[in-house]
mmCIF file of N, CA and C in Angstrom:
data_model
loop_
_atom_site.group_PDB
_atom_site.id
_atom_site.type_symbol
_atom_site.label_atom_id
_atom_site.label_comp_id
_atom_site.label_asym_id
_atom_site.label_seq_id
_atom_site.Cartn_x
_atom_site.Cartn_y
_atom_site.Cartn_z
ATOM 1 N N UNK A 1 -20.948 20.285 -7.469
ATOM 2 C CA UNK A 1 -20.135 19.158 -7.893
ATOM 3 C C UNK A 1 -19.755 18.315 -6.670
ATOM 4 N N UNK A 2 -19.653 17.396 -6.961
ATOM 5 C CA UNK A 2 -19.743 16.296 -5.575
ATOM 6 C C UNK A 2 -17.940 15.809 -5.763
ATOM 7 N N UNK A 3 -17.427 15.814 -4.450
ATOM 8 C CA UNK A 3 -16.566 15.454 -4.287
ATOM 9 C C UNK A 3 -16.156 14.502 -3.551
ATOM 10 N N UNK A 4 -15.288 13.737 -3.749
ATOM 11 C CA UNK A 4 -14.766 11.546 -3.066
ATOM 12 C C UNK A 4 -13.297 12.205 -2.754
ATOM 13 N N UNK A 5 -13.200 12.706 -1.446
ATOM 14 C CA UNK A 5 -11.514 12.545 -1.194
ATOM 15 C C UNK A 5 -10.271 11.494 -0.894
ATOM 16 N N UNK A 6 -9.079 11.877 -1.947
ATOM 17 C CA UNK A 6 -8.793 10.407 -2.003
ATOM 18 C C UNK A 6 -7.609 10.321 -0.258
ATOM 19 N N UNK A 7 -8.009 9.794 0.591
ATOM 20 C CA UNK A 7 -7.242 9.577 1.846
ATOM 21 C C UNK A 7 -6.363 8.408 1.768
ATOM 22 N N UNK A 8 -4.986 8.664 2.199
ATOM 23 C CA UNK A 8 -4.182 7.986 2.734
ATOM 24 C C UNK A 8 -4.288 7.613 4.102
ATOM 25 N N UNK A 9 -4.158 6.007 4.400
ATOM 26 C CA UNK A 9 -4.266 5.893 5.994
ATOM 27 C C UNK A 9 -2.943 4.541 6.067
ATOM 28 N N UNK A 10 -1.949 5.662 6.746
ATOM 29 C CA UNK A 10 -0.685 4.588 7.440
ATOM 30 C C UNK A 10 -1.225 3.896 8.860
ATOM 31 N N UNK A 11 -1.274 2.541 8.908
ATOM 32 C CA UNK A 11 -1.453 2.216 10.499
ATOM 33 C C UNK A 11 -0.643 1.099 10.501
ATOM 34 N N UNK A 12 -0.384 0.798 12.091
ATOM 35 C CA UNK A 12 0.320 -0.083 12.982
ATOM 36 C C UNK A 12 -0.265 -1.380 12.628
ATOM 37 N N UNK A 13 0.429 -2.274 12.582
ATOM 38 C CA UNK A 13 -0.077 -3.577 12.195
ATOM 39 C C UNK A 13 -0.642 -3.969 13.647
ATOM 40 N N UNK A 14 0.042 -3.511 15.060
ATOM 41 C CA UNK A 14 -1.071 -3.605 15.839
ATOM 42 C C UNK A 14 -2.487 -3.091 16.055
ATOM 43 N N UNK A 15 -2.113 -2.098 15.421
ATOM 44 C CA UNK A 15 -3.217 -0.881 15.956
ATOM 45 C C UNK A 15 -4.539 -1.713 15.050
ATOM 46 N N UNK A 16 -4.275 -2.325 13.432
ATOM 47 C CA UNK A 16 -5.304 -2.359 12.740
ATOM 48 C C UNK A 16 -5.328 -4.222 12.297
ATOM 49 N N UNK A 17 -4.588 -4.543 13.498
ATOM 50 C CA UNK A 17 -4.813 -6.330 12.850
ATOM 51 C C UNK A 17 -5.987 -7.037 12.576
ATOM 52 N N UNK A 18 -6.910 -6.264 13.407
ATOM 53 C CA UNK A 18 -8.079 -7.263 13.377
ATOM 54 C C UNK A 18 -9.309 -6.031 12.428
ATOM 55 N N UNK A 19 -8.422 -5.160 12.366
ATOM 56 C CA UNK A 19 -9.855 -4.681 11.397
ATOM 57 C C UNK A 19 -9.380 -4.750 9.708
ATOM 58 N N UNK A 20 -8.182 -5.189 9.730
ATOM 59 C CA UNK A 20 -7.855 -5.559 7.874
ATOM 60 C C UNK A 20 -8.508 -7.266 8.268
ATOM 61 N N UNK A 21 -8.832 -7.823 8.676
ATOM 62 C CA UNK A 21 -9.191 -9.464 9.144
ATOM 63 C C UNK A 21 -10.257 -9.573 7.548
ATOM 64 N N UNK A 22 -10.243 -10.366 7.114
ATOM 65 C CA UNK A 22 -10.808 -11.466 5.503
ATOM 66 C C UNK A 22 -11.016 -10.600 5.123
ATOM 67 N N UNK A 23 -9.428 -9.474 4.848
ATOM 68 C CA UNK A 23 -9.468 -9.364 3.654
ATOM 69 C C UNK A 23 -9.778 -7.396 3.390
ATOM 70 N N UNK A 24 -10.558 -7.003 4.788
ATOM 71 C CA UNK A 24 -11.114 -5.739 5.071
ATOM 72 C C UNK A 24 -12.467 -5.737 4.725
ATOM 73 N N UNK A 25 -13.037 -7.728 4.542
ATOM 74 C CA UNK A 25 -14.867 -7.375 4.585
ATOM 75 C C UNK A 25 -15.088 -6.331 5.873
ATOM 76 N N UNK A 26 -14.737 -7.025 7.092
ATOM 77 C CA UNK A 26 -15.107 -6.202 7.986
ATOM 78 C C UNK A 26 -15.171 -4.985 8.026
ATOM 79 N N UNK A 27 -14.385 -4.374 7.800
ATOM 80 C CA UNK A 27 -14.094 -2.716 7.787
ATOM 81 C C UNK A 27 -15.370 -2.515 6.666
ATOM 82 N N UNK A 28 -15.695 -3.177 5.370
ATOM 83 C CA UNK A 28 -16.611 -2.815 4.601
ATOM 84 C C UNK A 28 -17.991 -2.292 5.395
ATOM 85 N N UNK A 29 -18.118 -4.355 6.019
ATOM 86 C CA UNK A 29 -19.475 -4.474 6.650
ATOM 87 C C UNK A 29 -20.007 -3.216 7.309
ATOM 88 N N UNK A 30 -18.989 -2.174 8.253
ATOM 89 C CA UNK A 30 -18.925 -1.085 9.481
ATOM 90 C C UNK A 30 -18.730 0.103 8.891
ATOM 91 N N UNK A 31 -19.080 -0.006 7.804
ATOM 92 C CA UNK A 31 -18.931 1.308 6.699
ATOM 93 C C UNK A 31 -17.899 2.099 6.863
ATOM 94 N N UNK A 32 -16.437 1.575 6.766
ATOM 95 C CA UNK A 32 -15.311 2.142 7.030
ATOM 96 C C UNK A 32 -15.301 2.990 5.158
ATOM 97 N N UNK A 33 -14.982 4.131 5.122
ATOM 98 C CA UNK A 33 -14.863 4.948 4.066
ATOM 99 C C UNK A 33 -14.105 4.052 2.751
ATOM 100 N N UNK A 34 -15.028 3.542 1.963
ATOM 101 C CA UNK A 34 -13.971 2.714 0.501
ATOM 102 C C UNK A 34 -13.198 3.876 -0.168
ATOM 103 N N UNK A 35 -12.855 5.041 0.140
ATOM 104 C CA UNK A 35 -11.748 6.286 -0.712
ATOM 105 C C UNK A 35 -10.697 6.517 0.094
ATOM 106 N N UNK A 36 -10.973 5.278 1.355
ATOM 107 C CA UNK A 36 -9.164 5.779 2.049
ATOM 108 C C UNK A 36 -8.366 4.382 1.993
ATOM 109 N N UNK A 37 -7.434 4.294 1.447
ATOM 110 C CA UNK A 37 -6.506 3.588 1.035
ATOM 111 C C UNK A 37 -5.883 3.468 2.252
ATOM 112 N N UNK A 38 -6.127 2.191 2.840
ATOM 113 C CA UNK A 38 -5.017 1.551 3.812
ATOM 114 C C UNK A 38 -3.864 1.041 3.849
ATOM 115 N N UNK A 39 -2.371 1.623 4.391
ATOM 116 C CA UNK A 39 -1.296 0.535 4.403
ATOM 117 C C UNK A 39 -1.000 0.210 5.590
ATOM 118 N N UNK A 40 -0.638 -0.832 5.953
ATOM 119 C CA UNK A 40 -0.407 -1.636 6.924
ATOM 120 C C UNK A 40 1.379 -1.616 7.454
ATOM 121 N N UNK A 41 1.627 -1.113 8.492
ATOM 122 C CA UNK A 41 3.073 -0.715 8.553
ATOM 123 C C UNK A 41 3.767 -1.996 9.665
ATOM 124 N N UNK A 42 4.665 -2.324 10.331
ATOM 125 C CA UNK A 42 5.240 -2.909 11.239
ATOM 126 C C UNK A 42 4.804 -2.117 12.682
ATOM 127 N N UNK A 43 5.290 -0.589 12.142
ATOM 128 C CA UNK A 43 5.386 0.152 13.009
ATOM 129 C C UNK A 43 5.083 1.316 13.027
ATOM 130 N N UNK A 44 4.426 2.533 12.767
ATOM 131 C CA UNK A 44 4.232 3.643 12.633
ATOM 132 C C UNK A 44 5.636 4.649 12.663
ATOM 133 N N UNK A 45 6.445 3.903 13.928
ATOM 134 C CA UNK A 45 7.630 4.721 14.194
ATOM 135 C C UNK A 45 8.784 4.818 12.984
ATOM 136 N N UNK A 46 8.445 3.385 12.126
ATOM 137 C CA UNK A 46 9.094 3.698 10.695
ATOM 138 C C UNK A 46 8.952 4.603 9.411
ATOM 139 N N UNK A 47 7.815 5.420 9.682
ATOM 140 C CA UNK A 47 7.117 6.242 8.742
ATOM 141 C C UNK A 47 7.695 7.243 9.068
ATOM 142 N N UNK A 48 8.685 8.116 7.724
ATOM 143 C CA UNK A 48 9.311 9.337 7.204
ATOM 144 C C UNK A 48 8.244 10.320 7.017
ATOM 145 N N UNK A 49 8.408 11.339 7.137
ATOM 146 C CA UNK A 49 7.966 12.935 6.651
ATOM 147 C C UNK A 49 7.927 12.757 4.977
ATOM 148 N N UNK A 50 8.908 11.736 4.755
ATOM 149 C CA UNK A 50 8.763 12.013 3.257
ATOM 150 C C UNK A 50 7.777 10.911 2.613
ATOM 151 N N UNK A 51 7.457 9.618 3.432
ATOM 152 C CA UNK A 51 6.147 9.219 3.248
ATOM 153 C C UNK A 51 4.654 9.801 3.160
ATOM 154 N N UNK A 52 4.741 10.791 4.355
ATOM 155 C CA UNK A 52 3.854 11.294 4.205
ATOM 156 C C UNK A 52 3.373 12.694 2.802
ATOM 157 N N UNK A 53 4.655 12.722 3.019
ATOM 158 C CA UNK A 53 4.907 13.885 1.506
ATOM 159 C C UNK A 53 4.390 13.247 0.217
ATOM 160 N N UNK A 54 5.347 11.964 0.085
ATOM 161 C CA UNK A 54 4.749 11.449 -0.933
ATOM 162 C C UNK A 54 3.294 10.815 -1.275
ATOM 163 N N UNK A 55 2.582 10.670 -0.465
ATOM 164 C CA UNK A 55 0.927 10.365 -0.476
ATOM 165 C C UNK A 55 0.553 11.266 -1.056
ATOM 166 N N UNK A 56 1.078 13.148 -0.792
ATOM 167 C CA UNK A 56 0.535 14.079 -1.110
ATOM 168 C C UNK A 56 0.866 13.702 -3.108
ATOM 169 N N UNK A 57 2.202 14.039 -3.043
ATOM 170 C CA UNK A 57 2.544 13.748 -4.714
ATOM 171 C C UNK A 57 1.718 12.855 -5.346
ATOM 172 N N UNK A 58 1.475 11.950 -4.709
ATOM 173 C CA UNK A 58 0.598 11.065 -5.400
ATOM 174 C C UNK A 58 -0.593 11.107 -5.855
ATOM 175 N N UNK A 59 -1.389 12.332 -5.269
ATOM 176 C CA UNK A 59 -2.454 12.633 -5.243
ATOM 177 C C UNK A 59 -3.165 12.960 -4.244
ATOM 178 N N UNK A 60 -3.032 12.272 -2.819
ATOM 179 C CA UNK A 60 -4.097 12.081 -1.524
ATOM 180 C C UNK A 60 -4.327 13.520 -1.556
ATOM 181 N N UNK A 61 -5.837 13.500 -0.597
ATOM 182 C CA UNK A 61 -5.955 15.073 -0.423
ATOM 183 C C UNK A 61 -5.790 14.886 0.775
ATOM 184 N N UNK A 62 -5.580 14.177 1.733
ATOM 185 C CA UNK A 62 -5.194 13.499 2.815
ATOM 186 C C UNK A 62 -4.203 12.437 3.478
ATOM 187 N N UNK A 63 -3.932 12.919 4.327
ATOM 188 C CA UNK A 63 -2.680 11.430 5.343
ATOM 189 C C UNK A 63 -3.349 11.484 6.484
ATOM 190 N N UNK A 64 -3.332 10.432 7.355
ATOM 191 C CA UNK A 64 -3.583 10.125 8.288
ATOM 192 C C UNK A 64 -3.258 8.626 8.920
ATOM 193 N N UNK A 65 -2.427 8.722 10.051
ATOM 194 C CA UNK A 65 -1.479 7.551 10.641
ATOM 195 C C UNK A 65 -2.416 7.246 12.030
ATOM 196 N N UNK A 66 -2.597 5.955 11.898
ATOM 197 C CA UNK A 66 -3.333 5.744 13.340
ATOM 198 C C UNK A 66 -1.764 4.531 13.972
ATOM 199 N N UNK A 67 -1.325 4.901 15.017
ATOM 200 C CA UNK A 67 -0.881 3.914 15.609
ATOM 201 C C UNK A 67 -1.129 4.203 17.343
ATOM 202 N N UNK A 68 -0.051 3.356 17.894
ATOM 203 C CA UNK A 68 -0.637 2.523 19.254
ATOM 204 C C UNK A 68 -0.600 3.792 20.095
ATOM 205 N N UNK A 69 -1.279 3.237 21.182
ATOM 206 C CA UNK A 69 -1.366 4.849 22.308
ATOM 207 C C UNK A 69 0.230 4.879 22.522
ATOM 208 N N UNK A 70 -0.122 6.694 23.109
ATOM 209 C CA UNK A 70 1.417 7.166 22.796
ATOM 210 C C UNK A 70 2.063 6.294 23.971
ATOM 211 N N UNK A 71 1.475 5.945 25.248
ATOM 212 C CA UNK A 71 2.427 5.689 26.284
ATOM 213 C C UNK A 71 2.097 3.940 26.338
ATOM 214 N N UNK A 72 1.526 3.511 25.343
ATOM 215 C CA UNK A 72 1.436 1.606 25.474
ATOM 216 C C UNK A 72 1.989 1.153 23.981
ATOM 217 N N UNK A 73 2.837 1.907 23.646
ATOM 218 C CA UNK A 73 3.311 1.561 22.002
ATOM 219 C C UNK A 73 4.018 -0.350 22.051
ATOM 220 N N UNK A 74 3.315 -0.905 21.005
ATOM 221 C CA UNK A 74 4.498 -1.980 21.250
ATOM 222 C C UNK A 74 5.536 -1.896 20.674
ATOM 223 N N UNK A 75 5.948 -0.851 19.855
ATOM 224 C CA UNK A 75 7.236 -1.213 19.863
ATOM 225 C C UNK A 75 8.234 -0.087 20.660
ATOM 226 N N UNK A 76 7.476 0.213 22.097
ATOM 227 C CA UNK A 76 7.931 1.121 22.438
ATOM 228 C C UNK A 76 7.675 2.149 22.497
ATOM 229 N N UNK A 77 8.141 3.164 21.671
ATOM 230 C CA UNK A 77 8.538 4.895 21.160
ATOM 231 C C UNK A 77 8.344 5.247 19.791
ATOM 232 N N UNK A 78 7.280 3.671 18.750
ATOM 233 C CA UNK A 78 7.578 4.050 17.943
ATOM 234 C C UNK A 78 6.375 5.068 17.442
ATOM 235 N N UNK A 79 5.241 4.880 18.148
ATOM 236 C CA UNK A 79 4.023 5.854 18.005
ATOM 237 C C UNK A 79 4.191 7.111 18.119
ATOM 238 N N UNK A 80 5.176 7.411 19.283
ATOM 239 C CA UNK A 80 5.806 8.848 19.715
ATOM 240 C C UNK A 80 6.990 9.629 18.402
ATOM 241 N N UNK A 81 7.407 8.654 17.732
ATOM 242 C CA UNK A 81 8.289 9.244 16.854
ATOM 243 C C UNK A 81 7.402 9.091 15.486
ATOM 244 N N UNK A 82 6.356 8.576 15.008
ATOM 245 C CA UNK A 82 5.376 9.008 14.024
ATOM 246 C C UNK A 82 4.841 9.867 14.746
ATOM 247 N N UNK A 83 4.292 10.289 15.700
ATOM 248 C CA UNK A 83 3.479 11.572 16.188
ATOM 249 C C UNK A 83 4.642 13.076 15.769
ATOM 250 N N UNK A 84 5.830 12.866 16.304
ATOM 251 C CA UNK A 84 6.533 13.418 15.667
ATOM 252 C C UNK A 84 6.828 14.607 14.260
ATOM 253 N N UNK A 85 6.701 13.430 13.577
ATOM 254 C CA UNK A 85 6.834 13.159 12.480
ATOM 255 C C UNK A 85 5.598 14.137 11.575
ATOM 256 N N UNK A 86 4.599 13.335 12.311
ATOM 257 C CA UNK A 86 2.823 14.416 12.067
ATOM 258 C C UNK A 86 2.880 15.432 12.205
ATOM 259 N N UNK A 87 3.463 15.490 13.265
ATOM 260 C CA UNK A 87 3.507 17.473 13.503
ATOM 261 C C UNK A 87 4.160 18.240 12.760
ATOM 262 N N UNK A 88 5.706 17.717 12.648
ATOM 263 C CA UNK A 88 6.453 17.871 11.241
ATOM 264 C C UNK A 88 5.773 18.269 9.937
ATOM 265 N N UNK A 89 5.475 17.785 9.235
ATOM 266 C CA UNK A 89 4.446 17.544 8.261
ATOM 267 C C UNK A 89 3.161 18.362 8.594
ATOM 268 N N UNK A 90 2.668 18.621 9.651
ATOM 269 C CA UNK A 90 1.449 19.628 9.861
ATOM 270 C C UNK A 90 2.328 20.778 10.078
ATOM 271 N N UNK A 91 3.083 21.333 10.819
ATOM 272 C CA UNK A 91 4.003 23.229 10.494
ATOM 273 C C UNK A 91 4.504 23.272 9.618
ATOM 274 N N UNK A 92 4.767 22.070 8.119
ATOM 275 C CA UNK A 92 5.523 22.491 7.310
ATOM 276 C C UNK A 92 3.956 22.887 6.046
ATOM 277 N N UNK A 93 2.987 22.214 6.119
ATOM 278 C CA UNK A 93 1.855 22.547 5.191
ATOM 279 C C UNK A 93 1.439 23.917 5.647
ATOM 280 N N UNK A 94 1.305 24.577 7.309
ATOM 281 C CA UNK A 94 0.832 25.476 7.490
ATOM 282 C C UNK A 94 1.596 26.504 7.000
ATOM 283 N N UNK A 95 3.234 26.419 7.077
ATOM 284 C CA UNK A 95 3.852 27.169 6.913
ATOM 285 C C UNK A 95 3.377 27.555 5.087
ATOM 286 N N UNK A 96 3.579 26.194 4.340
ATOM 287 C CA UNK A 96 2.541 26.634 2.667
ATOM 288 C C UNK A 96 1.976 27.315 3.022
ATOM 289 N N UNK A 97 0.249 27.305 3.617
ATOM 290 C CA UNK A 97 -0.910 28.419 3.361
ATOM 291 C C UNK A 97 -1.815 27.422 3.633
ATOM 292 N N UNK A 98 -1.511 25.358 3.287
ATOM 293 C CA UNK A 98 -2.246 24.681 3.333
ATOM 294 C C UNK A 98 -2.680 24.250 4.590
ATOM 295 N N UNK A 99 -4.072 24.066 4.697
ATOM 296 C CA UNK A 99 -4.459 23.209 6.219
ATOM 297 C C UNK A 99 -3.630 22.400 6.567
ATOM 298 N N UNK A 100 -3.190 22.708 7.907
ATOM 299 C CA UNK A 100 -2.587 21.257 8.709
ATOM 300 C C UNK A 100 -3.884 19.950 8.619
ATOM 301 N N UNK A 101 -5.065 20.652 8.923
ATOM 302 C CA UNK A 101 -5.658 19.317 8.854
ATOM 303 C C UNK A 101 -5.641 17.828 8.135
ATOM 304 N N UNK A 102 -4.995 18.159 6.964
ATOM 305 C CA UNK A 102 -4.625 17.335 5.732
ATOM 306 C C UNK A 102 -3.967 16.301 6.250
ATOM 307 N N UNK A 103 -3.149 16.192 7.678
ATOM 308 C CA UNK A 103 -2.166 15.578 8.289
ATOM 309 C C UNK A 103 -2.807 15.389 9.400
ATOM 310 N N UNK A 104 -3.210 14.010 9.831
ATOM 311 C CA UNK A 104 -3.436 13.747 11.453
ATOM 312 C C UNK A 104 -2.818 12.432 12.111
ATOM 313 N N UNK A 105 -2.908 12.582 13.367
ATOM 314 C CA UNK A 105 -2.163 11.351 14.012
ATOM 315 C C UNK A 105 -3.399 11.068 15.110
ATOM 316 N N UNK A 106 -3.612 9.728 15.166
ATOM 317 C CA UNK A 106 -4.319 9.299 15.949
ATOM 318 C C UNK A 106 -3.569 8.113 16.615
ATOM 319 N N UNK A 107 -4.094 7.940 18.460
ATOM 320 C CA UNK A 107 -3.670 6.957 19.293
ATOM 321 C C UNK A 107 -4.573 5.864 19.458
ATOM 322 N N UNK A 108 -4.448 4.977 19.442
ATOM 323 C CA UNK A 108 -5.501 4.122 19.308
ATOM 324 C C UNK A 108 -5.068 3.047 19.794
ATOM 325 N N UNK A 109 -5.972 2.214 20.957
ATOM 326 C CA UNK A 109 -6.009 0.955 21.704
ATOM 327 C C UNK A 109 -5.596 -0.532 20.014
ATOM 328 N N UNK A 110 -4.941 -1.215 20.451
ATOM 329 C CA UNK A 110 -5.674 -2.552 19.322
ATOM 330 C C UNK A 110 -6.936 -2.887 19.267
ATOM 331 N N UNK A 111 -6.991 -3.573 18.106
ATOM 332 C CA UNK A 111 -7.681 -4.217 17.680
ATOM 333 C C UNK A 111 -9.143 -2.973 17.209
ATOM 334 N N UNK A 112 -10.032 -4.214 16.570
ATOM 335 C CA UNK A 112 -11.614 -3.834 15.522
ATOM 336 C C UNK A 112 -12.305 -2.759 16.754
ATOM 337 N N UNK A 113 -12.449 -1.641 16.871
ATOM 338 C CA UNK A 113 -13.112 -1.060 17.659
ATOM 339 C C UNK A 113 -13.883 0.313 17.178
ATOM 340 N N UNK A 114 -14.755 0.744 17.250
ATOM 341 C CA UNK A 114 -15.698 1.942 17.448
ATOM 342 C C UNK A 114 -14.820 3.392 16.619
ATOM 343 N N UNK A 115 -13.130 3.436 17.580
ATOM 344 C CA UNK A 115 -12.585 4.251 17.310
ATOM 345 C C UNK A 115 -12.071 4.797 16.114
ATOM 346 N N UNK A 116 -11.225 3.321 15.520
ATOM 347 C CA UNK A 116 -11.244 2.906 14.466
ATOM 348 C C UNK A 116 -11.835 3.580 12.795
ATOM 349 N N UNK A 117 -12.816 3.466 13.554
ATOM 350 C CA UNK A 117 -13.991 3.835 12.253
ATOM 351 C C UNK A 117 -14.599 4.981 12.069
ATOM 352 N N UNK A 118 -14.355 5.135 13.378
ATOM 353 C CA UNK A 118 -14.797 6.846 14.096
ATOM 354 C C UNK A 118 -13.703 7.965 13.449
ATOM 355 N N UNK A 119 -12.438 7.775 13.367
ATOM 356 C CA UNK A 119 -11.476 8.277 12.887
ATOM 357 C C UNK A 119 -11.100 8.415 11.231
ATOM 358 N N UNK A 120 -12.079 7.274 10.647
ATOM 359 C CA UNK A 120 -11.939 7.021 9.167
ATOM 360 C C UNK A 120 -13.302 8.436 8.652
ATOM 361 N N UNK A 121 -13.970 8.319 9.513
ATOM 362 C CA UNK A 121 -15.241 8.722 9.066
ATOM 363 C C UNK A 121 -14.837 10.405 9.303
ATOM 364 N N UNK A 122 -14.222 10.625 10.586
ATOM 365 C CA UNK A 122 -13.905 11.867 11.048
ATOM 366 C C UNK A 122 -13.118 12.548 10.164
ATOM 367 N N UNK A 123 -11.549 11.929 9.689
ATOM 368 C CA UNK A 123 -10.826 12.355 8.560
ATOM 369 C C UNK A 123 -11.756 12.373 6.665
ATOM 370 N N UNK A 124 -12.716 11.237 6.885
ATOM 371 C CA UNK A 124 -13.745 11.897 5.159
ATOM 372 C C UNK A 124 -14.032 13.223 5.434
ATOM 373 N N UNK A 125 -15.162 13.250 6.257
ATOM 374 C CA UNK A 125 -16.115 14.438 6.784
ATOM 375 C C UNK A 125 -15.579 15.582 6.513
ATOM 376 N N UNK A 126 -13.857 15.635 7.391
ATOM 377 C CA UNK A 126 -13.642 16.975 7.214
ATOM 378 C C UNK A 126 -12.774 17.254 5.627
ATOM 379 N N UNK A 127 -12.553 16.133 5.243
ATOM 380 C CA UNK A 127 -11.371 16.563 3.928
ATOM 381 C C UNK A 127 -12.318 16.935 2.763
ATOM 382 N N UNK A 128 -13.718 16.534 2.772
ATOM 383 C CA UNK A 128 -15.149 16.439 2.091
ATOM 384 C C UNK A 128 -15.238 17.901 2.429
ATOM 385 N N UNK A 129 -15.263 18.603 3.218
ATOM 386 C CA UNK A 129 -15.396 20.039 3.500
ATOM 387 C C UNK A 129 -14.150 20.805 2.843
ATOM 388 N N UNK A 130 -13.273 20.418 3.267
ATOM 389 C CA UNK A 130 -12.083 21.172 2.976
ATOM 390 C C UNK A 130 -11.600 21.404 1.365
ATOM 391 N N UNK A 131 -11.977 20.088 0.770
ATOM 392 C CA UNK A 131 -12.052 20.008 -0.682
ATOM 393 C C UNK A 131 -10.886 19.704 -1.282
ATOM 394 N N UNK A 132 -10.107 19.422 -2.340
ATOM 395 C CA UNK A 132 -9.485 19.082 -2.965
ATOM 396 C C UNK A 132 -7.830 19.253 -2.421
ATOM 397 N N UNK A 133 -6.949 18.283 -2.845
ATOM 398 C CA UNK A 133 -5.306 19.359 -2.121
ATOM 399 C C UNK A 133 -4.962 20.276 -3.096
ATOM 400 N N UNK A 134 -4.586 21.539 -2.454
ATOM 401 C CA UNK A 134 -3.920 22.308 -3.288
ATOM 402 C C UNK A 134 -2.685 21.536 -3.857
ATOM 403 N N UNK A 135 -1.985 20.453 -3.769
ATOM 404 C CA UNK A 135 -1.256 19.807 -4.841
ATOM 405 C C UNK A 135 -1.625 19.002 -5.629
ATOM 406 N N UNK A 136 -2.508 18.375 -6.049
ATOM 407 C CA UNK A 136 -3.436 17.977 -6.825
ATOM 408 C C UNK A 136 -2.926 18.329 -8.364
ATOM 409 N N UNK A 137 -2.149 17.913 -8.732
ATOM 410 C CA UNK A 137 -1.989 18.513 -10.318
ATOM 411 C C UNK A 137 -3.639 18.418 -11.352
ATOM 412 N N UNK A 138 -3.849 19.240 -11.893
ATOM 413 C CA UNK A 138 -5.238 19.280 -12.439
ATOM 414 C C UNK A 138 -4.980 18.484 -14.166
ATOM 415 N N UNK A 139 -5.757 17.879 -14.424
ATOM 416 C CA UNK A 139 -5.826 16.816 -15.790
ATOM 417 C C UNK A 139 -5.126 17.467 -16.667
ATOM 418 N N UNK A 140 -4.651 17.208 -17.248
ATOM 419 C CA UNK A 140 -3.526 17.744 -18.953
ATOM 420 C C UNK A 140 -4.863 17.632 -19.687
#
């Protein structure tokens, strides 16, 4: 049985300005994964544990936050306090039974780059292995 994992991806409006650009053709054109749902934040450093929780409720079999490198953040500290936050959220799934992997934080330069996409593709690959979330409520 073939499986499409559904991914959550929080990023920095710096980190991803120019790769949401007309619209996210681009990201299409560069075969950025169409099953991970992008939101676009101010700041990464504004993103709760319970954001990330709730992606899970929602369904994601995945989260994953890309914002600015930890030590060139523009808004500072706020990359360092979503990294935080990730880790949070990764000892509290392990502590479940569930993969931390489900939860990642990535640093990332601005703007449309290599990495970018490298990271979209890296988080399918492995959640495609890993398979479904154990919170996943199954169809009525």
């Amino acid at each position: 049985m073939s499986f499409t994992p559904d991914i959550r991806l929080f990023t920095c409006h710096y980190a991803s300005s120019q790769s949401c650009a007309e619209g996210g053709k681009v990201l299409a054109q560069l075969n950025f994964p169409a099953n991970i749902t992008l939101t676009r934040l101010a700041c990464t450093g504004k993103l709760e544990e319970t954001d990330l929780l709730k992606a899970f409720e929602d369904g994601a079999d995945a989260v994953y936050v890309v914002g600015c490198p930890a030590e060139g953040c523009h808004n500072v500290k706020g990359s360092l306090r979503a990294a935080k936050r990730v880790d949070s959220v990764r000892k509290a799934l392990a502590e479940m039974g569930v993969e931390a992997d489900r939860v990642r934080m990535y640093h990332l330069e601005r703007g449309l780059h290599p990495e970018f996409i490298a990271a979209a593709e890296e988080m399918n690959t492995l959640i495609s292995r890993l398979g479904k979330s154990p919170f996943c409520r199954k169809a009525a």
